[in-house]
Coordinates of C-alpha atoms and ligand atoms in Angstrom, one line a residue:
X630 CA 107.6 112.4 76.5
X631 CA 109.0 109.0 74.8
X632 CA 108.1 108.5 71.6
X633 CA 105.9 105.9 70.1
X634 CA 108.2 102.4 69.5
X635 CA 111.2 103.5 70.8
X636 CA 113.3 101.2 71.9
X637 CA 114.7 101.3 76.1
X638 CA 112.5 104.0 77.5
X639 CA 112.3 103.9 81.4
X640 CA 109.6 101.5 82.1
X641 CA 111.1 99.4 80.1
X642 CA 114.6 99.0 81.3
X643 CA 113.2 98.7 84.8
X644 CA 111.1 95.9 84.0
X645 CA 114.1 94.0 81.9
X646 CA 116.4 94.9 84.9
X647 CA 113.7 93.2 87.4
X648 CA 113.3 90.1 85.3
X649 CA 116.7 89.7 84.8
X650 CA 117.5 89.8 88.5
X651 CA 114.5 87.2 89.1
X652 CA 116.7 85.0 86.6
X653 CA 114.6 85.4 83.5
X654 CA 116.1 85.6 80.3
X655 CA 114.5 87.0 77.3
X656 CA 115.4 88.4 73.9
X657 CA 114.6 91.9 73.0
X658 CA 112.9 94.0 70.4
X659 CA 111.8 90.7 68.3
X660 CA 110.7 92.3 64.9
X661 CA 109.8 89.0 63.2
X662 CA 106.5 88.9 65.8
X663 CA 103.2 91.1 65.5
X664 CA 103.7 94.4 67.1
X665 CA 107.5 94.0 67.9
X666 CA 107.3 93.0 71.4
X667 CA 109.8 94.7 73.6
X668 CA 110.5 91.3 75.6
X669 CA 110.2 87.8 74.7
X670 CA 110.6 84.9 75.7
X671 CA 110.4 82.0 72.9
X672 CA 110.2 78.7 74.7
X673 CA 107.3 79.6 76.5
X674 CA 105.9 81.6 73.7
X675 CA 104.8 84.8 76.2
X676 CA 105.7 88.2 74.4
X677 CA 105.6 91.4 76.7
X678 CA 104.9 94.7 75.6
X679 CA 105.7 97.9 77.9
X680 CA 103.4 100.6 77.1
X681 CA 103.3 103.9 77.7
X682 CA 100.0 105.0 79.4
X683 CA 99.5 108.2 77.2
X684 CA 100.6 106.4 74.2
X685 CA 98.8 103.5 74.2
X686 CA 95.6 104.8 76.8
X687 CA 95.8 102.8 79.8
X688 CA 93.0 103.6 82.0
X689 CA 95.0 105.4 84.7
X690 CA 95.6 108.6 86.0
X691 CA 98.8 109.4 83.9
X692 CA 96.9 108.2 80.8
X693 CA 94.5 110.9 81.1
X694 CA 96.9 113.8 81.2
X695 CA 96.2 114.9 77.6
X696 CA 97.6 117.4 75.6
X697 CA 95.1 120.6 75.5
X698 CA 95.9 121.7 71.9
X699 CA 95.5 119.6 68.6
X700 CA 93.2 117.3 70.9
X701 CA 91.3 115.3 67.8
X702 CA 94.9 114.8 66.4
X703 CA 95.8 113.2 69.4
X704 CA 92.9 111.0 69.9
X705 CA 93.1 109.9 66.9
X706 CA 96.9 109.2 66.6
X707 CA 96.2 107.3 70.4
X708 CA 93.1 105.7 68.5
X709 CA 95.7 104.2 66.1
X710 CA 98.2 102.7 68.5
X711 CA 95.9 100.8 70.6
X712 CA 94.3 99.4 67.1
X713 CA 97.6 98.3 66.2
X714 CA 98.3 97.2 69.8
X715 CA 94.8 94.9 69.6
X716 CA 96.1 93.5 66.1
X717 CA 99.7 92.5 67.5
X718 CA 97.9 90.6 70.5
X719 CA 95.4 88.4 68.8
X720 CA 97.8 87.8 65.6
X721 CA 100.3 86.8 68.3
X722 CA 97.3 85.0 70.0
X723 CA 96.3 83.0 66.1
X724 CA 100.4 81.4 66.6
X725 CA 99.6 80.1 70.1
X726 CA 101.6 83.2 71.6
X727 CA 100.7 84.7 75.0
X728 CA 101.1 88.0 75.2
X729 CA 101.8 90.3 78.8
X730 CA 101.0 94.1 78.9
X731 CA 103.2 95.9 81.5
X732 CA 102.4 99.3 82.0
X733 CA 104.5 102.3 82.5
X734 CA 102.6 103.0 86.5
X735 CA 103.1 99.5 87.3
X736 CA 105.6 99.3 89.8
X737 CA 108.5 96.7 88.1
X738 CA 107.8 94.1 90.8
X739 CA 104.4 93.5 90.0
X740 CA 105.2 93.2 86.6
X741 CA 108.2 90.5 87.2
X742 CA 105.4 88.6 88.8
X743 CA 102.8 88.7 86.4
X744 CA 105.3 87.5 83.8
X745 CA 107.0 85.0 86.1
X746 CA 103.3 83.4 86.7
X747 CA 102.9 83.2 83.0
X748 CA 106.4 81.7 82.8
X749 CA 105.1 79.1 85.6
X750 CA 102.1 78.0 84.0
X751 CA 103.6 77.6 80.6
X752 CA 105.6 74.7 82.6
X753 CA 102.8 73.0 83.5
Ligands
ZN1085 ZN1 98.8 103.5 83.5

């Protein structure tokens, strides 16, 4: 199982790779924003995070595949990321940043459009 932050996991190279090949282009791993996002795109100000459903407890079906053993250490270490994951969005939110929550089960092409919709309306 990936490990909290780290950088290229799965989901999140199939969502770059999808964006890219809709003609988006991003930066990466910004660590001057809240939360690091894993995609960003500055003009329009939209940050993206790909989460992990275990790690940051989507409501899903491969969210709730917890660990048996050490269970109140888990739910307290999950407890933590999606604290921090709530801080990053409205500190991002106080500089007039959107931010996009892809998840890990989302298939990449629904993701590519959420974010490209985001991209639209930020035309506007
Ligand atoms: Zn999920």
């Amino acid at each position: 199982m990936a490990k909290v932050g780290q950088k290229d996991t799965a989901p999140e190279m199939r969502v770059r790779r999808a964006l890219w090949a809709a003609g988006h282009r991003y930066r990466l791993h910004v660590a001057a924003l809240p939360g690091r996002p894993d995609i960003v795109f500055p003009k329009a100000k939209i940050a993206v995070f790909v989460h992990g459903c275990f790690w940051h407890r989507h409501d899903c079906r491969k969210a709730n595949m917890r660990p048996a053993s050490n269970s109140r250490y888990w739910a307290e270490k999950l407890e933590r990321n999606v604290a921090r994951d709530q801080k990053a969005v409205a500190e991002l939110r106080g500089m007039g940043w959107t931010s996009i929550t892809v998840w890990e089960c989302e298939s990449a092409s629904v993701a590519t459009s959420r974010v490209g919709e985001a991209l639209d309306s930020g035309k506007r």
